PDB file of C-alpha atoms in Angstrom:
ATOM      1  CA  MET A  24      19.512   1.192 -12.143  1.00 96.00           C
ATOM      2  CA  LYS A  25      17.455  -1.998 -12.532  1.00 98.00           C
ATOM      3  CA  VAL A  26      13.919  -1.828 -11.161  1.00 98.00           C
ATOM      4  CA  CYS A  27      11.332  -4.598 -11.279  1.00 98.00           C
ATOM      5  CA  ILE A  28       7.749  -3.759 -10.414  1.00 98.00           C
ATOM      6  CA  TYR A  29       6.035  -6.765  -8.918  1.00 98.00           C
ATOM      7  CA  GLY A  30       2.369  -6.220  -9.637  1.00 96.00           C
ATOM      8  CA  ALA A  31       2.092  -3.971 -12.691  1.00 95.00           C
ATOM      9  CA  GLY A  32      -1.557  -3.128 -12.194  1.00 93.00           C
ATOM     10  CA  ALA A  33      -2.973   0.364 -11.795  1.00 94.00           C
ATOM     11  CA  ILE A  34      -0.285   1.836  -9.531  1.00 96.00           C
ATOM     12  CA  GLY A  35       2.575  -0.416 -10.586  1.00 97.00           C
ATOM     13  CA  GLY A  36       1.912   0.207 -14.261  1.00 97.00           C
ATOM     14  CA  TYR A  37       1.755   3.966 -13.753  1.00 98.00           C
ATOM     15  CA  VAL A  38       5.087   3.930 -11.946  1.00 98.00           C
ATOM     16  CA  GLY A  39       6.578   1.633 -14.583  1.00 98.00           C
ATOM     17  CA  VAL A  40       5.704   3.919 -17.495  1.00 98.00           C
ATOM     18  CA  GLN A  41       6.964   7.017 -15.709  1.00 98.00           C
ATOM     19  CA  LEU A  42      10.265   5.410 -14.674  1.00 98.00           C
ATOM     20  CA  LYS A  43      10.780   4.002 -18.179  1.00 98.00           C
ATOM     21  CA  ARG A  44      10.343   7.490 -19.630  1.00 97.00           C
ATOM     22  CA  ALA A  45      13.038   8.660 -17.214  1.00 97.00           C
ATOM     23  CA  GLY A  46      15.499   6.142 -18.635  1.00 97.00           C
ATOM     24  CA  VAL A  47      15.329   3.549 -15.860  1.00 98.00           C
ATOM     25  CA  ASP A  48      15.856  -0.131 -16.769  1.00 98.00           C
ATOM     26  CA  VAL A  49      12.357  -1.301 -15.799  1.00 98.00           C
ATOM     27  CA  SER A  50      10.711  -4.717 -15.932  1.00 98.00           C
ATOM     28  CA  LEU A  51       7.177  -5.685 -14.947  1.00 98.00           C
ATOM     29  CA  ILE A  52       5.623  -8.732 -13.311  1.00 98.00           C
ATOM     30  CA  ALA A  53       1.971  -9.189 -14.243  1.00 97.00           C
ATOM     31  CA  ARG A  54      -0.422 -11.924 -15.281  1.00 95.00           C
ATOM     32  CA  GLY A  55      -3.461 -12.806 -17.333  1.00 96.00           C
ATOM     33  CA  ALA A  56      -5.033 -10.638 -19.985  1.00 96.00           C
ATOM     34  CA  HIS A  57      -3.250  -7.534 -18.712  1.00 97.00           C
ATOM     35  CA  LEU A  58       0.133  -9.182 -19.267  1.00 97.00           C
ATOM     36  CA  GLU A  59      -0.813 -10.407 -22.736  1.00 97.00           C
ATOM     37  CA  ALA A  60      -2.023  -6.942 -23.754  1.00 97.00           C
ATOM     38  CA  MET A  61       1.227  -5.344 -22.561  1.00 97.00           C
ATOM     39  CA  ARG A  62       3.283  -7.889 -24.469  1.00 96.00           C
ATOM     40  CA  LYS A  63       1.332  -7.263 -27.636  1.00 96.00           C
ATOM     41  CA  ASN A  64       0.700  -3.514 -27.582  1.00 96.00           C
ATOM     42  CA  GLY A  65       2.914  -2.066 -24.854  1.00 97.00           C
ATOM     43  CA  LEU A  66       1.620  -0.451 -21.686  1.00 98.00           C
ATOM     44  CA  LYS A  67      -0.584   2.576 -22.318  1.00 97.00           C
ATOM     45  CA  LEU A  68      -0.939   5.323 -19.691  1.00 98.00           C
ATOM     46  CA  LEU A  69      -3.660   7.946 -20.057  1.00 97.00           C
ATOM     47  CA  ILE A  70      -2.452  11.020 -18.196  1.00 95.00           C
ATOM     48  CA  ASP A  71      -2.770  14.802 -18.543  1.00 91.00           C
ATOM     49  CA  ASP A  72      -4.908  14.491 -21.692  1.00 90.00           C
ATOM     50  CA  GLU A  73      -2.272  12.453 -23.489  1.00 94.00           C
ATOM     51  CA  GLU A  74      -1.452   8.831 -24.254  1.00 96.00           C
ATOM     52  CA  ARG A  75       1.923   7.483 -23.217  1.00 96.00           C
ATOM     53  CA  VAL A  76       2.836   4.062 -24.557  1.00 97.00           C
ATOM     54  CA  GLU A  77       5.950   2.237 -23.382  1.00 97.00           C
ATOM     55  CA  HIS A  78       7.111  -1.214 -24.422  1.00 97.00           C
ATOM     56  CA  ILE A  79       8.524  -2.567 -21.173  1.00 98.00           C
ATOM     57  CA  PRO A  80       9.828  -6.118 -20.648  1.00 98.00           C
ATOM     58  CA  CYS A  81       7.091  -7.986 -18.790  1.00 97.00           C
ATOM     59  CA  SER A  82       6.511 -11.523 -17.606  1.00 98.00           C
ATOM     60  CA  ASP A  83       4.704 -13.671 -15.069  1.00 97.00           C
ATOM     61  CA  ASN A  84       8.031 -15.365 -14.262  1.00 97.00           C
ATOM     62  CA  PRO A  85      10.465 -13.332 -12.117  1.00 97.00           C
ATOM     63  CA  ALA A  86      13.316 -15.640 -13.149  1.00 97.00           C
ATOM     64  CA  ASP A  87      13.201 -13.960 -16.560  1.00 97.00           C
ATOM     65  CA  PHE A  88      14.755 -10.803 -15.112  1.00 98.00           C
ATOM     66  CA  GLY A  89      17.224 -11.863 -12.402  1.00 97.00           C
ATOM     67  CA  PRO A  90      18.539  -9.819  -9.469  1.00 98.00           C
ATOM     68  CA  GLN A  91      17.465  -6.170  -9.329  1.00 98.00           C
ATOM     69  CA  ASP A  92      18.624  -3.020  -7.594  1.00 98.00           C
ATOM     70  CA  TYR A  93      15.036  -2.358  -6.494  1.00 98.00           C
ATOM     71  CA  VAL A  94      11.897  -4.476  -6.424  1.00 98.00           C
ATOM     72  CA  ILE A  95       8.808  -2.309  -6.036  1.00 98.00           C
ATOM     73  CA  VAL A  96       6.011  -4.415  -4.584  1.00 98.00           C
ATOM     74  CA  ALA A  97       2.767  -2.910  -5.889  1.00 97.00           C
ATOM     75  CA  LEU A  98       0.340  -5.630  -4.854  1.00 95.00           C
ATOM     76  CA  LYS A  99      -2.416  -5.494  -2.287  1.00 92.00           C
ATOM     77  CA  GLY A 100      -1.076  -6.268   1.147  1.00 91.00           C
ATOM     78  CA  HIS A 101      -2.865  -9.585   1.542  1.00 92.00           C
ATOM     79  CA  GLN A 102      -1.359 -10.837  -1.747  1.00 94.00           C
ATOM     80  CA  VAL A 103       2.291 -10.406  -0.787  1.00 96.00           C
ATOM     81  CA  PRO A 104       2.906 -13.494   1.404  1.00 96.00           C
ATOM     82  CA  SER A 105       1.856 -15.801  -1.431  1.00 95.00           C
ATOM     83  CA  VAL A 106       4.499 -14.442  -3.844  1.00 97.00           C
ATOM     84  CA  VAL A 107       7.547 -14.353  -1.553  1.00 98.00           C
ATOM     85  CA  ASP A 108       8.923 -17.602  -2.932  1.00 97.00           C
ATOM     86  CA  ALA A 109       8.316 -16.555  -6.537  1.00 97.00           C
ATOM     87  CA  MET A 110      10.088 -13.254  -5.907  1.00 98.00           C
ATOM     88  CA  GLN A 111      13.395 -14.830  -4.894  1.00 98.00           C
ATOM     89  CA  PRO A 112      15.110 -14.696  -8.349  1.00 98.00           C
ATOM     90  CA  LEU A 113      14.790 -10.896  -8.234  1.00 98.00           C
ATOM     91  CA  LEU A 114      16.552 -10.570  -4.893  1.00 98.00           C
ATOM     92  CA  GLY A 115      20.302 -10.148  -4.703  1.00 96.00           C
ATOM     93  CA  ASN A 116      22.331  -9.345  -1.607  1.00 93.00           C
ATOM     94  CA  ASP A 117      21.893  -5.601  -2.115  1.00 96.00           C
ATOM     95  CA  THR A 118      18.381  -5.517  -3.571  1.00 98.00           C
ATOM     96  CA  ALA A 119      16.015  -3.049  -1.921  1.00 98.00           C
ATOM     97  CA  VAL A 120      12.391  -4.119  -1.516  1.00 98.00           C
ATOM     98  CA  VAL A 121      10.098  -1.100  -1.791  1.00 98.00           C
ATOM     99  CA  THR A 122       6.753  -1.776  -0.122  1.00 98.00           C
ATOM    100  CA  ALA A 123       4.260   0.294  -2.129  1.00 97.00           C
ATOM    101  CA  VAL A 124       1.303  -1.375  -0.405  1.00 95.00           C
ATOM    102  CA  ASN A 125      -1.588  -0.052   1.645  1.00 93.00           C
ATOM    103  CA  GLY A 126      -1.674  -0.720   5.363  1.00 94.00           C
ATOM    104  CA  VAL A 127       1.042  -1.904   7.719  1.00 96.00           C
ATOM    105  CA  PRO A 128       4.072  -3.542   6.027  1.00 97.00           C
ATOM    106  CA  TYR A 129       5.905  -6.632   7.216  1.00 97.00           C
ATOM    107  CA  TRP A 130       8.956  -4.641   8.364  1.00 98.00           C
ATOM    108  CA  TYR A 131       7.064  -2.335  10.733  1.00 97.00           C
ATOM    109  CA  TYR A 132       8.881  -3.362  13.935  1.00 96.00           C
ATOM    110  CA  TYR A 133      12.333  -3.499  12.317  1.00 97.00           C
ATOM    111  CA  LYS A 134      14.607  -0.741  13.696  1.00 94.00           C
ATOM    112  CA  HIS A 135      11.608   0.287  15.766  1.00 91.00           C
ATOM    113  CA  GLY A 136      13.565   0.900  18.910  1.00 83.00           C
ATOM    114  CA  ASP A 137      11.251  -0.250  21.713  1.00 83.00           C
ATOM    115  CA  GLN A 138      10.128  -3.461  23.418  1.00 89.00           C
ATOM    116  CA  LEU A 139       8.468  -4.645  20.206  1.00 92.00           C
ATOM    117  CA  GLU A 140      11.707  -4.450  18.185  1.00 93.00           C
ATOM    118  CA  GLY A 141      11.874  -7.384  15.760  1.00 94.00           C
ATOM    119  CA  LYS A 142       8.275  -8.433  16.335  1.00 96.00           C
ATOM    120  CA  THR A 143       6.409  -9.888  13.363  1.00 97.00           C
ATOM    121  CA  LEU A 144       2.692  -9.423  12.759  1.00 97.00           C
ATOM    122  CA  GLU A 145       0.771 -12.625  12.148  1.00 97.00           C
ATOM    123  CA  SER A 146      -2.271 -10.915  10.632  1.00 97.00           C
ATOM    124  CA  ILE A 147      -0.278  -9.552   7.688  1.00 97.00           C
ATOM    125  CA  ASP A 148       2.745 -11.848   7.666  1.00 97.00           C
ATOM    126  CA  PRO A 149       1.621 -15.327   8.706  1.00 97.00           C
ATOM    127  CA  GLY A 150       4.512 -17.483   9.777  1.00 97.00           C
ATOM    128  CA  ALA A 151       6.866 -14.515   9.215  1.00 97.00           C
ATOM    129  CA  LYS A 152       6.979 -15.461   5.528  1.00 97.00           C
ATOM    130  CA  GLN A 153       7.873 -11.934   4.366  1.00 98.00           C
ATOM    131  CA  TRP A 154      10.178 -11.182   7.287  1.00 98.00           C
ATOM    132  CA  ASN A 155      12.273 -14.271   6.560  1.00 97.00           C
ATOM    133  CA  GLY A 156      11.925 -14.381   2.756  1.00 98.00           C
ATOM    134  CA  LEU A 157      12.218 -10.687   1.859  1.00 98.00           C
ATOM    135  CA  ARG A 158      14.162  -9.712   4.988  1.00 97.00           C
ATOM    136  CA  PRO A 159      13.507  -6.447   6.821  1.00 97.00           C
ATOM    137  CA  GLU A 160      16.936  -4.965   6.129  1.00 97.00           C
ATOM    138  CA  ARG A 161      16.027  -4.861   2.424  1.00 98.00           C
ATOM    139  CA  ALA A 162      12.907  -2.786   3.024  1.00 98.00           C
ATOM    140  CA  ILE A 163      12.215   0.803   2.011  1.00 98.00           C
ATOM    141  CA  GLY A 164       8.791   2.099   2.974  1.00 98.00           C
ATOM    142  CA  CYS A 165       6.638   3.765   0.329  1.00 98.00           C
ATOM    143  CA  ILE A 166       3.274   5.465   0.836  1.00 97.00           C
ATOM    144  CA  VAL A 167       1.048   5.522  -2.255  1.00 96.00           C
ATOM    145  CA  TYR A 168      -1.136   8.603  -2.730  1.00 94.00           C
ATOM    146  CA  PRO A 169      -2.050   8.647  -6.463  1.00 93.00           C
ATOM    147  CA  ALA A 170      -5.319   7.211  -7.767  1.00 90.00           C
ATOM    148  CA  THR A 171      -5.137   5.164 -10.959  1.00 93.00           C
ATOM    149  CA  GLU A 172      -7.206   2.407 -12.539  1.00 91.00           C
ATOM    150  CA  VAL A 173      -6.845  -0.303 -15.169  1.00 94.00           C
ATOM    151  CA  ILE A 174      -9.663   0.569 -17.555  1.00 94.00           C
ATOM    152  CA  GLU A 175      -8.928  -2.346 -19.887  1.00 96.00           C
ATOM    153  CA  PRO A 176      -6.066  -4.841 -20.208  1.00 97.00           C
ATOM    154  CA  GLY A 177      -2.875  -2.957 -20.963  1.00 97.00           C
ATOM    155  CA  VAL A 178      -4.415   0.485 -20.393  1.00 97.00           C
ATOM    156  CA  ILE A 179      -4.073   2.528 -17.201  1.00 97.00           C
ATOM    157  CA  LYS A 180      -5.841   5.783 -16.457  1.00 96.00           C
ATOM    158  CA  HIS A 181      -4.225   8.252 -14.069  1.00 95.00           C
ATOM    159  CA  VAL A 182      -6.927   9.978 -11.992  1.00 90.00           C
ATOM    160  CA  TYR A 183      -4.971  12.218  -9.631  1.00 90.00           C
ATOM    161  CA  GLY A 184      -1.821  12.502  -7.535  1.00 92.00           C
ATOM    162  CA  ASP A 185       1.897  11.896  -8.015  1.00 96.00           C
ATOM    163  CA  LYS A 186       3.265  11.548  -4.481  1.00 97.00           C
ATOM    164  CA  PHE A 187       5.122   8.478  -3.175  1.00 98.00           C
ATOM    165  CA  PRO A 188       6.941   9.379   0.086  1.00 98.00           C
ATOM    166  CA  LEU A 189       9.845   7.018   0.802  1.00 98.00           C
ATOM    167  CA  GLY A 190      11.645   6.176   4.012  1.00 98.00           C
ATOM    168  CA  GLU A 191      13.991   3.721   5.684  1.00 98.00           C
ATOM    169  CA  PRO A 192      12.605   1.873   8.727  1.00 97.00           C
ATOM    170  CA  SER A 193      15.598   3.219  10.676  1.00 96.00           C
ATOM    171  CA  GLY A 194      14.868   6.828   9.734  1.00 96.00           C
ATOM    172  CA  GLU A 195      18.242   7.207   8.032  1.00 96.00           C
ATOM    173  CA  ILE A 196      18.543   9.139   4.768  1.00 97.00           C
ATOM    174  CA  THR A 197      20.419   6.526   2.792  1.00 98.00           C
ATOM    175  CA  ASP A 198      22.027   6.577  -0.614  1.00 98.00           C
ATOM    176  CA  ARG A 199      19.711   3.870  -1.922  1.00 98.00           C
ATOM    177  CA  ALA A 200      16.581   5.764  -0.885  1.00 98.00           C
ATOM    178  CA  THR A 201      17.918   9.029  -2.287  1.00 98.00           C
ATOM    179  CA  LYS A 202      18.748   7.459  -5.674  1.00 98.00           C
ATOM    180  CA  LEU A 203      15.264   5.973  -5.933  1.00 98.00           C
ATOM    181  CA  SER A 204      13.741   9.339  -5.015  1.00 98.00           C
ATOM    182  CA  GLU A 205      15.743  10.978  -7.796  1.00 98.00           C
ATOM    183  CA  ALA A 206      14.543   8.368 -10.307  1.00 98.00           C
ATOM    184  CA  PHE A 207      10.912   8.987  -9.331  1.00 98.00           C
ATOM    185  CA  SER A 208      11.468  12.723  -9.661  1.00 98.00           C
ATOM    186  CA  ALA A 209      12.955  12.284 -13.130  1.00 98.00           C
ATOM    187  CA  GLY A 210       9.789  10.393 -14.028  1.00 97.00           C
ATOM    188  CA  GLY A 211       7.519  13.250 -12.951  1.00 97.00           C
ATOM    189  CA  MET A 212       6.616  11.811  -9.558  1.00 98.00           C
ATOM    190  CA  ARG A 213       7.299  13.223  -6.103  1.00 97.00           C
ATOM    191  CA  ALA A 214       9.022  10.826  -3.721  1.00 98.00           C
ATOM    192  CA  PRO A 215      10.600  12.752  -0.840  1.00 98.00           C
ATOM    193  CA  VAL A 216      12.758  10.689   1.508  1.00 98.00           C
ATOM    194  CA  LEU A 217      11.353  11.117   5.012  1.00 97.00           C
ATOM    195  CA  PRO A 218      13.090  10.502   8.339  1.00 96.00           C
ATOM    196  CA  ASN A 219       9.777   9.411   9.870  1.00 95.00           C
ATOM    197  CA  ILE A 220       8.061   7.162   7.336  1.00 97.00           C
ATOM    198  CA  ARG A 221       5.837   5.598  10.028  1.00 97.00           C
ATOM    199  CA  ASP A 222       4.218   9.005  10.640  1.00 96.00           C
ATOM    200  CA  GLU A 223       3.218   9.151   6.980  1.00 96.00           C
ATOM    201  CA  LEU A 224       2.145   5.513   7.001  1.00 97.00           C
ATOM    202  CA  TRP A 225      -0.248   6.104   9.898  1.00 96.00           C
ATOM    203  CA  LEU A 226      -1.669   9.295   8.405  1.00 95.00           C
ATOM    204  CA  LYS A 227      -2.915   7.313   5.404  1.00 95.00           C
ATOM    205  CA  LEU A 228      -3.812   4.206   7.394  1.00 96.00           C
ATOM    206  CA  TRP A 229      -5.809   6.347   9.824  1.00 95.00           C
ATOM    207  CA  GLY A 230      -8.426   6.955   7.154  1.00 93.00           C
ATOM    208  CA  ASN A 231      -8.243   3.566   5.453  1.00 95.00           C
ATOM    209  CA  LEU A 232      -8.766   1.818   8.781  1.00 97.00           C
ATOM    210  CA  CYS A 233     -12.250   3.258   9.238  1.00 98.00           C
ATOM    211  CA  PHE A 234     -13.609   4.560   5.934  1.00 97.00           C
ATOM    212  CA  ASN A 235     -12.934   1.328   4.039  1.00 97.00           C
ATOM    213  CA  PRO A 236     -14.829  -1.078   6.306  1.00 98.00           C
ATOM    214  CA  ILE A 237     -17.628   1.398   7.047  1.00 98.00           C
ATOM    215  CA  SER A 238     -18.163   1.906   3.322  1.00 97.00           C
ATOM    216  CA  ALA A 239     -18.187  -1.844   2.708  1.00 98.00           C
ATOM    217  CA  LEU A 240     -20.865  -2.246   5.375  1.00 98.00           C
ATOM    218  CA  THR A 241     -23.040   0.725   4.383  1.00 98.00           C
ATOM    219  CA  HIS A 242     -22.167   1.126   0.675  1.00 97.00           C
ATOM    220  CA  ALA A 243     -21.828   4.856   1.362  1.00 97.00           C
ATOM    221  CA  THR A 244     -19.292   7.120  -0.319  1.00 96.00           C
ATOM    222  CA  LEU A 245     -16.734   9.176   1.595  1.00 95.00           C
ATOM    223  CA  ASP A 246     -18.773  12.372   1.653  1.00 96.00           C
ATOM    224  CA  VAL A 247     -21.741  10.564   3.205  1.00 97.00           C
ATOM    225  CA  ILE A 248     -19.674   8.710   5.825  1.00 97.00           C
ATOM    226  CA  ALA A 249     -17.940  11.931   6.892  1.00 97.00           C
ATOM    227  CA  SER A 250     -21.112  14.028   7.071  1.00 97.00           C
ATOM    228  CA  ASP A 251     -23.558  11.584   8.653  1.00 97.00           C
ATOM    229  CA  PRO A 252     -23.325  12.019  12.461  1.00 98.00           C
ATOM    230  CA  GLY A 253     -23.552   8.285  13.160  1.00 98.00           C
ATOM    231  CA  THR A 254     -20.888   7.002  10.762  1.00 98.00           C
ATOM    232  CA  ARG A 255     -18.675  10.004  11.477  1.00 98.00           C
ATOM    233  CA  ALA A 256     -18.769   9.089  15.172  1.00 98.00           C
ATOM    234  CA  VAL A 257     -17.843   5.470  14.424  1.00 98.00           C
ATOM    235  CA  ALA A 258     -14.951   6.581  12.219  1.00 98.00           C
ATOM    236  CA  LYS A 259     -13.713   8.986  14.889  1.00 98.00           C
ATOM    237  CA  ALA A 260     -13.825   6.333  17.603  1.00 98.00           C
ATOM    238  CA  MET A 261     -11.815   3.904  15.440  1.00 98.00           C
ATOM    239  CA  MET A 262      -9.276   6.607  14.631  1.00 98.00           C
ATOM    240  CA  LEU A 263      -8.798   7.593  18.267  1.00 98.00           C
ATOM    241  CA  GLU A 264      -8.181   3.967  19.236  1.00 98.00           C
ATOM    242  CA  ALA A 265      -5.605   3.636  16.460  1.00 98.00           C
ATOM    243  CA  GLN A 266      -3.990   6.943  17.385  1.00 97.00           C
ATOM    244  CA  GLU A 267      -3.369   5.757  20.944  1.00 97.00           C
ATOM    245  CA  ILE A 268      -1.581   2.666  19.608  1.00 96.00           C
ATOM    246  CA  ALA A 269       0.573   4.668  17.225  1.00 96.00           C
ATOM    247  CA  VAL A 270       1.441   7.494  19.627  1.00 95.00           C
ATOM    248  CA  GLN A 271       2.581   4.993  22.261  1.00 91.00           C
ATOM    249  CA  SER A 272       5.275   3.875  19.809  1.00 86.00           C
ATOM    250  CA  GLY A 273       6.426   7.401  18.936  1.00 91.00           C
ATOM    251  CA  VAL A 274       4.278   8.292  15.915  1.00 95.00           C
ATOM    252  CA  ASN A 275       3.359  11.956  15.468  1.00 95.00           C
ATOM    253  CA  PHE A 276       0.061  12.905  13.779  1.00 96.00           C
ATOM    254  CA  ARG A 277       0.463  16.262  12.067  1.00 93.00           C
ATOM    255  CA  VAL A 278      -3.307  16.786  11.725  1.00 94.00           C
ATOM    256  CA  GLY A 279      -6.153  16.250  14.154  1.00 95.00           C
ATOM    257  CA  VAL A 280      -8.881  13.646  13.815  1.00 96.00           C
ATOM    258  CA  GLU A 281     -11.637  16.099  12.851  1.00 96.00           C
ATOM    259  CA  ARG A 282      -9.514  17.610  10.113  1.00 95.00           C
ATOM    260  CA  ARG A 283      -8.601  14.158   8.796  1.00 95.00           C
ATOM    261  CA  ILE A 284     -12.268  13.183   8.573  1.00 96.00           C
ATOM    262  CA  ASP A 285     -13.138  16.498   6.904  1.00 96.00           C
ATOM    263  CA  GLY A 286     -10.364  15.905   4.375  1.00 93.00           C
ATOM    264  CA  ALA A 287     -11.807  12.520   3.463  1.00 93.00           C
ATOM    265  CA  GLY A 288     -15.277  13.998   3.104  1.00 93.00           C
ATOM    266  CA  ALA A 289     -13.937  16.705   0.813  1.00 92.00           C
ATOM    267  CA  VAL A 290     -12.915  14.012  -1.697  1.00 88.00           C
ATOM    268  CA  GLY A 291     -16.626  13.759  -2.462  1.00 90.00           C
ATOM    269  CA  ALA A 292     -18.750  10.864  -3.694  1.00 90.00           C
ATOM    270  CA  HIS A 293     -15.837   8.426  -3.872  1.00 89.00           C
ATOM    271  CA  LYS A 294     -16.171   4.692  -3.304  1.00 91.00           C
ATOM    272  CA  THR A 295     -13.366   3.250  -1.199  1.00 92.00           C
ATOM    273  CA  SER A 296     -11.224   0.457  -2.606  1.00 91.00           C
ATOM    274  CA  MET A 297     -12.778  -2.014  -0.161  1.00 95.00           C
ATOM    275  CA  LEU A 298     -16.282  -1.204  -1.362  1.00 96.00           C
ATOM    276  CA  GLN A 299     -15.156  -1.486  -4.977  1.00 92.00           C
ATOM    277  CA  ASP A 300     -13.625  -4.899  -4.251  1.00 94.00           C
ATOM    278  CA  LEU A 301     -16.833  -6.051  -2.575  1.00 97.00           C
ATOM    279  CA  GLU A 302     -18.916  -4.951  -5.546  1.00 96.00           C
ATOM    280  CA  ARG A 303     -16.564  -6.781  -7.923  1.00 93.00           C
ATOM    281  CA  THR A 304     -16.347  -9.880  -5.699  1.00 96.00           C
ATOM    282  CA  ARG A 305     -12.598  -9.483  -5.218  1.00 94.00           C
ATOM    283  CA  ALA A 306     -10.591 -10.199  -2.080  1.00 95.00           C
ATOM    284  CA  MET A 307     -10.872  -7.298   0.360  1.00 96.00           C
ATOM    285  CA  GLU A 308      -7.890  -5.723   2.155  1.00 95.00           C
ATOM    286  CA  ILE A 309      -9.283  -6.322   5.627  1.00 97.00           C
ATOM    287  CA  ASP A 310      -6.191  -7.699   7.346  1.00 97.00           C
ATOM    288  CA  PRO A 311      -3.611  -5.072   6.197  1.00 96.00           C
ATOM    289  CA  LEU A 312      -5.966  -2.187   7.027  1.00 97.00           C
ATOM    290  CA  VAL A 313      -7.973  -3.309  10.055  1.00 98.00           C
ATOM    291  CA  THR A 314      -7.010  -6.670  11.585  1.00 98.00           C
ATOM    292  CA  VAL A 315      -3.380  -5.599  11.907  1.00 98.00           C
ATOM    293  CA  VAL A 316      -4.352  -2.532  13.957  1.00 98.00           C
ATOM    294  CA  GLN A 317      -6.302  -4.769  16.309  1.00 98.00           C
ATOM    295  CA  GLU A 318      -3.231  -7.018  16.616  1.00 98.00           C
ATOM    296  CA  MET A 319      -0.948  -4.053  17.295  1.00 97.00           C
ATOM    297  CA  GLY A 320      -3.354  -2.849  19.972  1.00 97.00           C
ATOM    298  CA  ARG A 321      -3.201  -6.201  21.729  1.00 97.00           C
ATOM    299  CA  LEU A 322       0.605  -6.203  21.562  1.00 96.00           C
ATOM    300  CA  ALA A 323       0.629  -2.737  23.129  1.00 94.00           C
ATOM    301  CA  GLY A 324      -2.019  -3.575  25.737  1.00 96.00           C
ATOM    302  CA  ILE A 325      -4.430  -0.982  24.326  1.00 97.00           C
ATOM    303  CA  PRO A 326      -8.123  -1.914  23.943  1.00 98.00           C
ATOM    304  CA  THR A 327      -9.802  -1.385  20.553  1.00 98.00           C
ATOM    305  CA  PRO A 328     -13.525  -1.912  21.203  1.00 98.00           C
ATOM    306  CA  THR A 329     -14.884  -0.018  18.192  1.00 98.00           C
ATOM    307  CA  ILE A 330     -12.314  -1.495  15.825  1.00 98.00           C
ATOM    308  CA  ASP A 331     -13.174  -4.961  17.164  1.00 98.00           C
ATOM    309  CA  ILE A 332     -16.888  -4.527  16.427  1.00 98.00           C
ATOM    310  CA  VAL A 333     -16.437  -3.085  12.925  1.00 98.00           C
ATOM    311  CA  LEU A 334     -13.827  -5.737  12.093  1.00 98.00           C
ATOM    312  CA  SER A 335     -16.179  -8.557  13.101  1.00 98.00           C
ATOM    313  CA  LEU A 336     -18.961  -7.099  10.968  1.00 98.00           C
ATOM    314  CA  VAL A 337     -16.878  -6.439   7.854  1.00 98.00           C
ATOM    315  CA  ARG A 338     -15.197  -9.853   8.045  1.00 98.00           C
ATOM    316  CA  GLN A 339     -18.598 -11.540   8.092  1.00 98.00           C
ATOM    317  CA  ARG A 340     -19.844  -9.340   5.259  1.00 98.00           C
ATOM    318  CA  ALA A 341     -16.787 -10.254   3.186  1.00 98.00           C
ATOM    319  CA  GLN A 342     -17.001 -13.965   3.999  1.00 97.00           C
ATOM    320  CA  ILE A 343     -20.634 -14.133   2.920  1.00 97.00           C
ATOM    321  CA  ALA A 344     -19.736 -12.393  -0.340  1.00 97.00           C
ATOM    322  CA  GLY A 345     -16.779 -14.741  -0.935  1.00 97.00           C
ATOM    323  CA  CYS A 346     -14.299 -11.854  -0.619  1.00 96.00           C
ATOM    324  CA  TYR A 347     -12.344 -12.941   2.461  1.00 93.00           C
ATOM    325  CA  ASN A 348     -10.514 -16.102   3.401  1.00 79.00           C
TER     326      ASN A 348
END
């Protein structure tokens, strides 16, 4: 099994080390100081009070590795369209593209089964760049639950979690998804193959949609957002708008909105990724987490008044900070 991880940062690097230890033929695409450190010293993973160092082939040029069985895309959602052309040397006729990204992926309406079948989403896939260049039939969905961080070039710290649910857009339990699940399992990660990957996608997106932009606007941590009556009410309103969009297309939410908010609050004084990006003056994941839900609402004819207001505010905040284009 040949697996290339495109974006060997915090999550991609963690997955790369674990798969390598399981005997998978892994390669990594990275750049900058992180790439140079991995070339020189290997990739170090700090996990369970131990150091794991693996020397994994890595490059900033996908042509160095050729066609793969799986390409795991571990970038931020807004970064993916810009690398579609560069990714082409990795893609053979039977290559699976595993979208380990936050938010709504480019393939969402592939094998969807309603009036929006085959629809592309301009907010996350402008000009259908991913749809045409990666192709939806290659896609396997992947929901990322672990928390990891790059603490210095070439060194990744695992914070918590090991779950990466997988699923075909069609809901089928395919051989390719099952083999990848088994490889993850051999590497000490849980990657169950689900027949309803969109349900899992929305369960994570449900929180990211509201907590990320609210935190970027207020600089509050999850426990504060969930416990303050005002911000809790805003989060709930955004979640209920999103839920109506998702349920209309057949998504099932296995927990209620109050429980989902309580679960986020229980994480404690945690800064969301969007707030961290704002503080570090990095591009913020506004479109894959928020704008796309607004777009899906308009396609479905469902109003999103609270989402619209928060989106306008967080876009302006990000633009002023130089964190949104």
